[in-house]
Coordinates of C-alpha atoms and ligand atoms in Angstrom, one line a residue:
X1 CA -33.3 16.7 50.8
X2 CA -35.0 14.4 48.7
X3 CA -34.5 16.0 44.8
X4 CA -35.4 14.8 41.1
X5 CA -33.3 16.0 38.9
X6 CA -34.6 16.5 35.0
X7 CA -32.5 17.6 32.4
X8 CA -34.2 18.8 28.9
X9 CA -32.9 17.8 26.2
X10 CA -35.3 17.9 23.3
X11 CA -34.3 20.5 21.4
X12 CA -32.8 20.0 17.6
X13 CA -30.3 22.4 18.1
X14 CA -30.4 23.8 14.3
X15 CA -27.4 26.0 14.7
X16 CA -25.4 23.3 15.5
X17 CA -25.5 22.7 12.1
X18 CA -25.3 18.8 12.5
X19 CA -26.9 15.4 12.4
X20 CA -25.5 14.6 15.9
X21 CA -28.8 15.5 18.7
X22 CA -27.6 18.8 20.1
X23 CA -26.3 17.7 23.6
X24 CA -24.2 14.7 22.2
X25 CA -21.9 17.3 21.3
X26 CA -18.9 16.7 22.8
X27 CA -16.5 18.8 25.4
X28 CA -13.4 17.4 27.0
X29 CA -14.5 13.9 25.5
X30 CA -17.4 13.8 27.1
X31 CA -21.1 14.7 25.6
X32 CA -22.4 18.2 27.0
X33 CA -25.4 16.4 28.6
X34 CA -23.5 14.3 30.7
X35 CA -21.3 17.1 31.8
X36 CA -24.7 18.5 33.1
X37 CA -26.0 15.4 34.5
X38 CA -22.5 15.3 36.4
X39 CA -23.0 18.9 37.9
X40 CA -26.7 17.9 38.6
X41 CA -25.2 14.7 40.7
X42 CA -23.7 16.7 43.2
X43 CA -27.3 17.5 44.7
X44 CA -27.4 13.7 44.9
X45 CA -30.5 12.9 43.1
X46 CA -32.6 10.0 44.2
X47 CA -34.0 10.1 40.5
X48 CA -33.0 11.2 37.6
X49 CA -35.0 11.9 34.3
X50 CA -33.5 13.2 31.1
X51 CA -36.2 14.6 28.7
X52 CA -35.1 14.1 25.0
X53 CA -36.8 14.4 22.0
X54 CA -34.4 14.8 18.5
X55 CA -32.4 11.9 18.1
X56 CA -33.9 10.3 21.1
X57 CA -33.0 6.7 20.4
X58 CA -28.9 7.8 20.5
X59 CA -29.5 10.3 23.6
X60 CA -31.1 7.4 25.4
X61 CA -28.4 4.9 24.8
X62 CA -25.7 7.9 26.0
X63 CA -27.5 8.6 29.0
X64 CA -27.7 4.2 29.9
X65 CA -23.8 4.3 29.0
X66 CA -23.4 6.9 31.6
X67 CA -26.0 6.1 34.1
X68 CA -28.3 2.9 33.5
X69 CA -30.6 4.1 36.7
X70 CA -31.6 7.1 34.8
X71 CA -34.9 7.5 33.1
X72 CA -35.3 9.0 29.4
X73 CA -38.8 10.3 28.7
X74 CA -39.7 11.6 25.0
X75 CA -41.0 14.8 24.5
X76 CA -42.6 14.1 20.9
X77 CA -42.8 17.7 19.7
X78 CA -41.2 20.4 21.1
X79 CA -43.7 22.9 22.6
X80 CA -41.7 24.9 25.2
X81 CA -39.4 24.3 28.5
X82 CA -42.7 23.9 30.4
X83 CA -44.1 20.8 28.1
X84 CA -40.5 19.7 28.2
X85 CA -40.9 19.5 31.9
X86 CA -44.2 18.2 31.5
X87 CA -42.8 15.3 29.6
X88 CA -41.5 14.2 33.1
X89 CA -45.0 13.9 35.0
X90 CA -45.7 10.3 34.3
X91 CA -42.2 9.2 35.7
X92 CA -41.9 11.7 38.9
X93 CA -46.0 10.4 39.4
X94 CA -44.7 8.9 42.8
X95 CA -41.7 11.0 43.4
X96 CA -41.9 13.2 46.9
X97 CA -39.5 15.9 47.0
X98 CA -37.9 18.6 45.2
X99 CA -37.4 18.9 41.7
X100 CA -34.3 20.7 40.2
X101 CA -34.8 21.6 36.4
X102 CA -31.3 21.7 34.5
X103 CA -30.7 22.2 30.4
X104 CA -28.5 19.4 28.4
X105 CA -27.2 22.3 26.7
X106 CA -26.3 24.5 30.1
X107 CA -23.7 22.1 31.2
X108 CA -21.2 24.3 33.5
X109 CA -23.6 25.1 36.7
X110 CA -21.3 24.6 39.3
X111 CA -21.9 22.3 42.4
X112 CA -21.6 24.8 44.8
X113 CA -24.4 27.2 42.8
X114 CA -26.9 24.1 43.0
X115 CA -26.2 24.0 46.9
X116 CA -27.1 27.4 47.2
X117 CA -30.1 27.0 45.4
X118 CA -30.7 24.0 48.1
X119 CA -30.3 26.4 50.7
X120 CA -32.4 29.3 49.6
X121 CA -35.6 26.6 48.7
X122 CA -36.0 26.8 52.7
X123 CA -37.6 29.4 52.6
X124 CA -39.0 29.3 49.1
X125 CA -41.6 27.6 47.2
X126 CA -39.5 28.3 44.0
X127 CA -35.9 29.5 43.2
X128 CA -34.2 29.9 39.9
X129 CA -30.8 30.7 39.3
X130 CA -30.1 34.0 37.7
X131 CA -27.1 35.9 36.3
X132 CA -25.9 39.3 35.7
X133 CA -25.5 39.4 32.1
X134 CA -22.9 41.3 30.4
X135 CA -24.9 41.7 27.1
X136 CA -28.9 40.5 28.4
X137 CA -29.3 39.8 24.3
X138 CA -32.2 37.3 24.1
X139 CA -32.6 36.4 27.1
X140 CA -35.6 35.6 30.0
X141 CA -35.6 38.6 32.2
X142 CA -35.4 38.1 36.3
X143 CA -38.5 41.0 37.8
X144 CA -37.3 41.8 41.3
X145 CA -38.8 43.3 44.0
X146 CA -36.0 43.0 46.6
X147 CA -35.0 39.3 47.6
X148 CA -38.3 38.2 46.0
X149 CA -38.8 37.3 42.1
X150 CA -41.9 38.5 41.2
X151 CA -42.0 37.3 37.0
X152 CA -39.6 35.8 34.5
X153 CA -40.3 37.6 31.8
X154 CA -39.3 36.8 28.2
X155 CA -37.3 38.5 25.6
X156 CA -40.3 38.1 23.0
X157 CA -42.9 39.2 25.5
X158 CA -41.1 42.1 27.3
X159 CA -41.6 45.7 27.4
X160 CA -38.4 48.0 26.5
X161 CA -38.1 48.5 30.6
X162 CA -38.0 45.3 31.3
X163 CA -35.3 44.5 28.1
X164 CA -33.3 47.0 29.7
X165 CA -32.8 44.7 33.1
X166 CA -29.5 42.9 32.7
X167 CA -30.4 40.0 35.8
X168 CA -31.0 36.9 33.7
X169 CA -32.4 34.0 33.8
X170 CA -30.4 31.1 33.6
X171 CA -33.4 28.2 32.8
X172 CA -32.4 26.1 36.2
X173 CA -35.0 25.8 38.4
X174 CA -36.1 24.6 41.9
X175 CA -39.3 23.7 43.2
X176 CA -41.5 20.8 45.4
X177 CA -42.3 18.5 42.6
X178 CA -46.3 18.0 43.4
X179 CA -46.3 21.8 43.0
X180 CA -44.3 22.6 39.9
X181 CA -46.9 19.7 38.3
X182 CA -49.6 21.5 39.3
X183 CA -48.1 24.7 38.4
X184 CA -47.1 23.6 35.0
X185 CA -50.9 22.1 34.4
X186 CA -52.0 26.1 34.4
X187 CA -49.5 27.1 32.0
X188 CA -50.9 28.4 28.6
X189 CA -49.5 29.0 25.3
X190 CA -50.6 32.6 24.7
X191 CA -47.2 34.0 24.6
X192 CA -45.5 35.4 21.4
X193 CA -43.7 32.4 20.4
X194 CA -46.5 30.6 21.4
X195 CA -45.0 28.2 23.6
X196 CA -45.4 26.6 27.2
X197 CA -42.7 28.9 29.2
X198 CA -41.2 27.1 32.6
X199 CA -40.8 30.2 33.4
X200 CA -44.4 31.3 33.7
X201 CA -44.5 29.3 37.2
X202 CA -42.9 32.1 38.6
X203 CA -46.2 34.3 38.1
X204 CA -48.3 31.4 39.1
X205 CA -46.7 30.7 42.4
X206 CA -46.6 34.5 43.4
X207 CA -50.6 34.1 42.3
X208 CA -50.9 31.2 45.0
X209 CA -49.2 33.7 47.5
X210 CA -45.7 31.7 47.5
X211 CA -42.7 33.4 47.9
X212 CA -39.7 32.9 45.2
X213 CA -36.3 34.0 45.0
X214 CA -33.6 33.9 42.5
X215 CA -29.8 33.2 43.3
X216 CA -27.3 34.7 41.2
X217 CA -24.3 33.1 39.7
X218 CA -21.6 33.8 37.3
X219 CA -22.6 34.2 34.0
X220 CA -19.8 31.9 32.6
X221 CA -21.8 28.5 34.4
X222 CA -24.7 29.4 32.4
X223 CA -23.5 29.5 29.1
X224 CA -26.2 27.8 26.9
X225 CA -24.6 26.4 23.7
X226 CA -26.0 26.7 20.3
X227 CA -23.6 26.8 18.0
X228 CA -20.1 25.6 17.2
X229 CA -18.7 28.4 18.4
X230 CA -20.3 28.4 21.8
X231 CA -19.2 24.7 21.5
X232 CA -15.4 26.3 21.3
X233 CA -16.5 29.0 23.9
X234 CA -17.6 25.9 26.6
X235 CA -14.5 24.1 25.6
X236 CA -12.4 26.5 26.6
X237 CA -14.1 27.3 29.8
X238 CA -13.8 23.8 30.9
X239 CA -10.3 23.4 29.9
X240 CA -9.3 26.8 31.7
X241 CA -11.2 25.4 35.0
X242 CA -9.7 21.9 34.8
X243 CA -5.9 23.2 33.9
X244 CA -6.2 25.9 37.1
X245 CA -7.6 22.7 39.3
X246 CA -4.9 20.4 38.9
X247 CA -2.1 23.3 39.1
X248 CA -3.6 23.5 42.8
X249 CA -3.2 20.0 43.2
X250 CA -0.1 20.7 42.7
X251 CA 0.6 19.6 38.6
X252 CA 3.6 21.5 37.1
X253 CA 2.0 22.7 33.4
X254 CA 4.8 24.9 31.5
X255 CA 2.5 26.0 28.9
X256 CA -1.1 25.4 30.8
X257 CA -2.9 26.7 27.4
X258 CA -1.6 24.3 25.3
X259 CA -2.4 21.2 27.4
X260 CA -5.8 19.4 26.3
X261 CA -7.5 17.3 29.4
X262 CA -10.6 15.5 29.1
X263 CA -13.4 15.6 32.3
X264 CA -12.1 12.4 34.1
X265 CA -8.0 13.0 33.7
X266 CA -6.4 12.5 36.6
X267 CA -2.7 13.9 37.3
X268 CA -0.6 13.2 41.0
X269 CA 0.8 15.8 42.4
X270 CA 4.8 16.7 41.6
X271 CA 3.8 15.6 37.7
X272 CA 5.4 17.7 35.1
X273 CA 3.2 18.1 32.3
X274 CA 5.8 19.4 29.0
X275 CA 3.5 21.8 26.3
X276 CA 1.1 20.3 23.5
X277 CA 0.3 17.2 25.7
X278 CA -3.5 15.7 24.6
X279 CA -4.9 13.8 27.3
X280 CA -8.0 12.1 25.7
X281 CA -10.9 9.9 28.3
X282 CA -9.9 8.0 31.1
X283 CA -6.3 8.9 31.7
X284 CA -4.6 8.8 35.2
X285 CA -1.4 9.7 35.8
X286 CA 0.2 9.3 39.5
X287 CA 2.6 11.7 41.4
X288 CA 6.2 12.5 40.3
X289 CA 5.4 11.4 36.6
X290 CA 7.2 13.5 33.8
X291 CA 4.7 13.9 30.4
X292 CA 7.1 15.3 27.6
X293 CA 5.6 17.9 25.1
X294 CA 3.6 16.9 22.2
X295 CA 2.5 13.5 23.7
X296 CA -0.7 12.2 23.4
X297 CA -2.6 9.6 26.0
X298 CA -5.8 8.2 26.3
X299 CA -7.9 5.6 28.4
X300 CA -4.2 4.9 29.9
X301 CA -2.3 5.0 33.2
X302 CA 1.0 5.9 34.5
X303 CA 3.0 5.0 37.5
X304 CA 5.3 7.1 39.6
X305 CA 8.5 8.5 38.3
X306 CA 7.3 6.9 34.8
X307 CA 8.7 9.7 32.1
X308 CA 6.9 9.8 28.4
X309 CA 7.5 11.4 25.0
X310 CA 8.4 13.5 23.4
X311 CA 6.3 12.4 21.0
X312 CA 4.9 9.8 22.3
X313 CA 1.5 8.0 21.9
X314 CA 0.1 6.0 24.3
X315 CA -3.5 4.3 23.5
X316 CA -6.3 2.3 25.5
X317 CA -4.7 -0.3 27.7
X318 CA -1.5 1.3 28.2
X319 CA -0.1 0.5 31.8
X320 CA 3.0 2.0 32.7
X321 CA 5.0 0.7 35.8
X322 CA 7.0 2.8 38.0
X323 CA 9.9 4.5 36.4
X324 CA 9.2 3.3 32.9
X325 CA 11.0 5.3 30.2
X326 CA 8.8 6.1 26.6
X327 CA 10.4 7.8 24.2
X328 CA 9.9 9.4 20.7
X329 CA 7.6 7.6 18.5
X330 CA 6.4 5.2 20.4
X331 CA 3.3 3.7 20.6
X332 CA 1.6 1.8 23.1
X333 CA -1.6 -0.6 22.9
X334 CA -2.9 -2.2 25.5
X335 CA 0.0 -3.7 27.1
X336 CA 1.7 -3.5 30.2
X337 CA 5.5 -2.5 31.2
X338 CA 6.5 -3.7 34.2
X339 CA 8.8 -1.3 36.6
X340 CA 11.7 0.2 34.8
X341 CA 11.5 -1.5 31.3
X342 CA 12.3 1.2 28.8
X343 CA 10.8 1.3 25.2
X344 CA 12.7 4.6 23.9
X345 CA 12.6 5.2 19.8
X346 CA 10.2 4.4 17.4
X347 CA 8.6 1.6 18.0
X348 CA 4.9 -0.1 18.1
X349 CA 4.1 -2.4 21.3
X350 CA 0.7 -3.5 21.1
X351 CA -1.1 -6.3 22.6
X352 CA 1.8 -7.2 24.8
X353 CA 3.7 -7.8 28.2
X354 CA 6.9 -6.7 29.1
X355 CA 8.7 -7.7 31.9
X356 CA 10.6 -5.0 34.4
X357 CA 13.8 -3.5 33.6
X358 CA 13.4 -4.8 29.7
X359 CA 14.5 -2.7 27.1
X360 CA 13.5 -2.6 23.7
X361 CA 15.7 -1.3 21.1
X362 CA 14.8 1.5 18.8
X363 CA 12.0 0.3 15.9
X364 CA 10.9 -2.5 17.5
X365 CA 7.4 -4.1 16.3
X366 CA 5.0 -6.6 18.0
X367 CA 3.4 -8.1 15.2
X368 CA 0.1 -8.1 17.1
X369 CA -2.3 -8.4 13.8
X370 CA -2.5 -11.3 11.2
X371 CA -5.2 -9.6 9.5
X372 CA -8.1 -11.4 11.3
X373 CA -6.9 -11.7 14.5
X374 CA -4.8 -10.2 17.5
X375 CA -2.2 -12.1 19.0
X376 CA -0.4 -11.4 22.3
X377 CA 3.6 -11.4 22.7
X378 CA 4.8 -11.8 26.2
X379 CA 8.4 -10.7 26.8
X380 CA 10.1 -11.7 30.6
X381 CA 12.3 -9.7 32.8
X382 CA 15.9 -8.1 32.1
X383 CA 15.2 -9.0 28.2
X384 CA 16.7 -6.8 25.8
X385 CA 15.0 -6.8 22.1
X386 CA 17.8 -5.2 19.6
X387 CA 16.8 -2.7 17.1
X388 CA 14.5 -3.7 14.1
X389 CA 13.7 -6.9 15.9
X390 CA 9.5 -8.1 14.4
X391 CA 8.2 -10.0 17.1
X392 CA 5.4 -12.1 15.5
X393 CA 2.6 -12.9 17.7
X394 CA 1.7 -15.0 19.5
X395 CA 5.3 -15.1 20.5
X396 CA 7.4 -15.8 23.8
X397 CA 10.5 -14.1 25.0
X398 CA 11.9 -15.1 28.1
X399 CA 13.6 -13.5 31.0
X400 CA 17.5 -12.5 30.0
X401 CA 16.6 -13.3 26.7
X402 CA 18.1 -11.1 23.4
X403 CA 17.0 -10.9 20.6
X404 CA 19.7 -9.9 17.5
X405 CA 19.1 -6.7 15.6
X406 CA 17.2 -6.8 12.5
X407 CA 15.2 -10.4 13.8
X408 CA 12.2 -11.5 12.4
X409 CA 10.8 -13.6 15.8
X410 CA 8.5 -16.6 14.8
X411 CA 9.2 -18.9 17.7
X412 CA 9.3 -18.3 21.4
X413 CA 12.5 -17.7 22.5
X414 CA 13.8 -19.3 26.2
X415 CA 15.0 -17.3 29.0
X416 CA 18.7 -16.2 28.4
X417 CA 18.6 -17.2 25.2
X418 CA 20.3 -15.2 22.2
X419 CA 17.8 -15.4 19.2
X420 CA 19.4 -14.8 15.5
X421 CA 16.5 -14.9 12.8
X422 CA 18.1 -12.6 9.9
X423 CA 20.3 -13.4 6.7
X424 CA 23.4 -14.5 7.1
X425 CA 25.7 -11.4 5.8
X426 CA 28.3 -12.1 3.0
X427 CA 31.3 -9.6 1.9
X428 CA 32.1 -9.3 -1.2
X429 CA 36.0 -7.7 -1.5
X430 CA 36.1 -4.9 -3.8
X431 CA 32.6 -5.1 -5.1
X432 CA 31.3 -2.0 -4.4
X433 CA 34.4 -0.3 -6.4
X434 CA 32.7 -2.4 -9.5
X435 CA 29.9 -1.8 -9.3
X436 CA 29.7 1.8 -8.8
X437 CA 32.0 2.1 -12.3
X438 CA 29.5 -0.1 -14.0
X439 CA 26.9 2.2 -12.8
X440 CA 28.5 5.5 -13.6
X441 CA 29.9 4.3 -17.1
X442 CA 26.0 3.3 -17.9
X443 CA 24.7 6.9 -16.7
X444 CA 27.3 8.5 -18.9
X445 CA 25.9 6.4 -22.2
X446 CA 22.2 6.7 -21.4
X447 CA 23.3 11.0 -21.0
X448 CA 24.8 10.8 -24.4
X449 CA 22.0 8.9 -26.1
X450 CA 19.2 11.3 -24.5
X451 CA 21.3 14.8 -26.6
Ligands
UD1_501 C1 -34.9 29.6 28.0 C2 -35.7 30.4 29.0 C3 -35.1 31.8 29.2 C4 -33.6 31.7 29.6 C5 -32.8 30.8 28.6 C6 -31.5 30.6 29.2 C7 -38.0 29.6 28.9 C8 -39.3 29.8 28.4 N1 -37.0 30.5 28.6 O1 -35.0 30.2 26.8 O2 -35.8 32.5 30.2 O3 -33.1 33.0 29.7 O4 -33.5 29.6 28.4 O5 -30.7 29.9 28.2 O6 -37.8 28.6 29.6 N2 -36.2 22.2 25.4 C9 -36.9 21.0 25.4 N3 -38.1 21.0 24.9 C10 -38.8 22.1 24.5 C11 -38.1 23.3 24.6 C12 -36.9 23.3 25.0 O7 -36.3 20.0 25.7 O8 -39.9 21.9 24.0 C13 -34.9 22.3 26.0 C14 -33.9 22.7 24.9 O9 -33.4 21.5 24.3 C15 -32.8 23.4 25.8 C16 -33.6 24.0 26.9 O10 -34.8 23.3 27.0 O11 -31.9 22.5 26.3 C17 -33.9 25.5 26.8 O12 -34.7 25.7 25.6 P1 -34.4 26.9 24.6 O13 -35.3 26.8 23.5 O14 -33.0 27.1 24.4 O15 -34.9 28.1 25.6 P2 -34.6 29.6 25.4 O16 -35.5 30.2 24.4 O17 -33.1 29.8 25.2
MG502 MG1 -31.4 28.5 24.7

């Protein structure tokens, strides 16, 4: 089938209670209206047209980060779901096919509901997704006379008998596109909040003797959010659905509630995923990996048998090898570990290279920043860096190279060579005795003088 997909996205979103455009709002790292434009790509659409309207400039720029082939029309003033939809005539003028009607701020309509709707437009003019709702509150009542929807009618406009059916209506919506133009062309504004209502094209296709139908689907996929705390509510949601979807994949999670995923992490089978792990955008973890509790990882990726944390941070760029080992407090920017190297306590690693089966002792620094710039340090294979070694970038160490605890590194250092860049140590005999009595006698004056 040939479909359009149009997402509206106009609306200011007041409750929100924020300068950010409503749909920008972000769950699992990504910006609600791209989690619906995702669900909307599953019906493959040959176009697609996002309708925005507050903060347009910023929506637009989203929607080109996350797909450049997608139109963003401005609805200029808000005057109802049907202008909204309206907004889209110019750039669907030489579309033929369907049209499916999604809101920015709906993002959880699952794949396999659209496909249904697909599948029920056979024999359809129009279909729009409905749900049984446990409290109906506010919403657009679904009028059914059997299988066939005979008016959307809204909260504002409805009779107590119609209030008291609980089949809702969800907003998404399924039609030919020359005929939900035409359609939306008769829609008028005589309505109690005085708006263009979509949802009046139900009436008008039953008028033109066209038979429409509603599919149902579980109220949870159309949550619509307007506040912060359907924000949390969504979040949650997604979270739930995501955790449960990589535990059949086959992801060991000991405390699922307490793991934070974003929409594009990726975990291998046989992982074991430790409690309080936050895995922020574009994370990919393969098979057999260990994540320890309390780590956090984003826009990273981990090999095989790689184990991390407790603790431990792994930033953009990180690119762990097979059977790489980080431990507590360690953090990792952009840099890459080869197989096996191990960076176990407290230490920064940023900018840098190290070679397999390295191993860099606990409080380790790459210098990576002189305050202008960023400078890379490369370290070879089988190195080991001792503890409280500063590596100064841009620096060298190469394979089978050691560096001495406590080294300030400002030159490269050659394969299998020992680098010593610290103060010589002198002993002093009996000087600690000395001093201490110096110090204690002085404490006991100062004491004496202060009564
Ligand atoms: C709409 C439906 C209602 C349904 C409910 C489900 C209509 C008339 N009513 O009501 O039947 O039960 O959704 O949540 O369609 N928008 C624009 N431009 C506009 C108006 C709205 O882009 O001029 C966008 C909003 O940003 C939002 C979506 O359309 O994403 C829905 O608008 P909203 O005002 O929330 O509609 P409801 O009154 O909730
Ligand atoms: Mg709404």
């Amino acid at each position: 089938m040939n479909i359009a997909l149009v997402i509206l996205a106009a609306g200011k979103g007041t409750r929100m209670k924020s300068d950010l455009p409503k749909v920008l709002h972000e769950i699992a790292g990504a910006p609600m209206l791209v989690h619906a434009m995702q669900s909307g790509a599953a019906l493959d659409p040959a176009r697609v047209v996002i309708v925005a309207g507050h903060g347009f400039d910023t929506v637009k720029a989203t929607v080109a980060d996350h797909d450049p082939d997608a139109t963003v029309v401005l609805q200029e003033e808000q005057k109802g779901t049907a202008h909204a939809v309206d907004a889209a005539r110019e750039a669907l003028a030489d579309f033929e096919g369907d049209v499916i009607v999604l809101f920015g701020d709906t993002p959880f309509v699952r794949p396999e509901t659209l496909a249904r709707m697909a599948d029920a437009r056979g024999e359809n003019a129009v279909v729009v997704l409905g749900f049984e709702a446990a409290d109906p509150g506010k919403y657009g009542r679904l009028v059914m006379q059997g299988n066939s929807l005979e008016a959307i009618v809204e909260y504002a406009d409805a009779t107590d008998e119609q209030r008291a059916i609980s089949f809702c209506n969800s907003g998404v919506m399924l039609a030919d596109s020359k005929s939900l133009f035409s359609m939306i062309a008769e829609i008028e504004s005589d309505n109690a909040q005085e708006e263009y209502y979509l949802t009046d094209v139900v009436g008008i296709a039953r008028d033109r003797g066209l038979s429409v139908t509603a599919v149902a689907c579980d109220e949870e996929e159309t949550l619509g959010i307007n506040s912060r705390l359907h924000l949390a509510d969504a979040e949650e949601i997604f979270q739930t659905r995501a955790r449960r979807a990589l535990m059949e994949l086959g992801v060991t999670m000991q405390q699922p509630a307490t793991v934070m995923l974003s929409h594009d992490t990726v975990i291998g089978r046989d992982t074991i995923i430790e409690p309080n792990v936050y895995f922020g955008p574009g994370v990919t973890i393969e098979s057999g990996a260990h994540i320890r509790a309390f780590s956090h990882l984003e826009g990273c990726h981990v090999s095989r048998g790689a184990i991390v944390g407790p603790y431990a941070r792994l930033r953009p760029g990180a690119e762990l090898a097979e059977d790489v080992r980080i431990g507590n407090f360690v953090e990792i920017k952009n840099a890459t570990l080869d197989e096996g190297a191990k960076v176990n306590h407290l230490s920064y690693i940023g900018d840098a290279s190290v070679g397999a089966a390295s191993n860099i002792g606990a409080g380790t620094v790459t210098c990576n920043y002189d305050g202008v710039m960023k400078h890379k340090t490369t370290i070879g294979k089988s190195a080991f860096i001792g503890s409280d070694t500063m590596l100064v970038a841009p620096v060298t160490v190469g394979d089978g190279a050691m560096t001495a605890s406590g080294s300030v590194i400002t030159q490269d250092v050659p394969a299998e060579a020992l680098a010593l860049a610290r103060a010589k140590q002198v002993n002093k005999a009996g000087m600690a005795r000395k001093l201490f009595e110096l110090l204690k006698s002085k404490k006991v004056k100062r004491d004496k003088e202060s009564v």
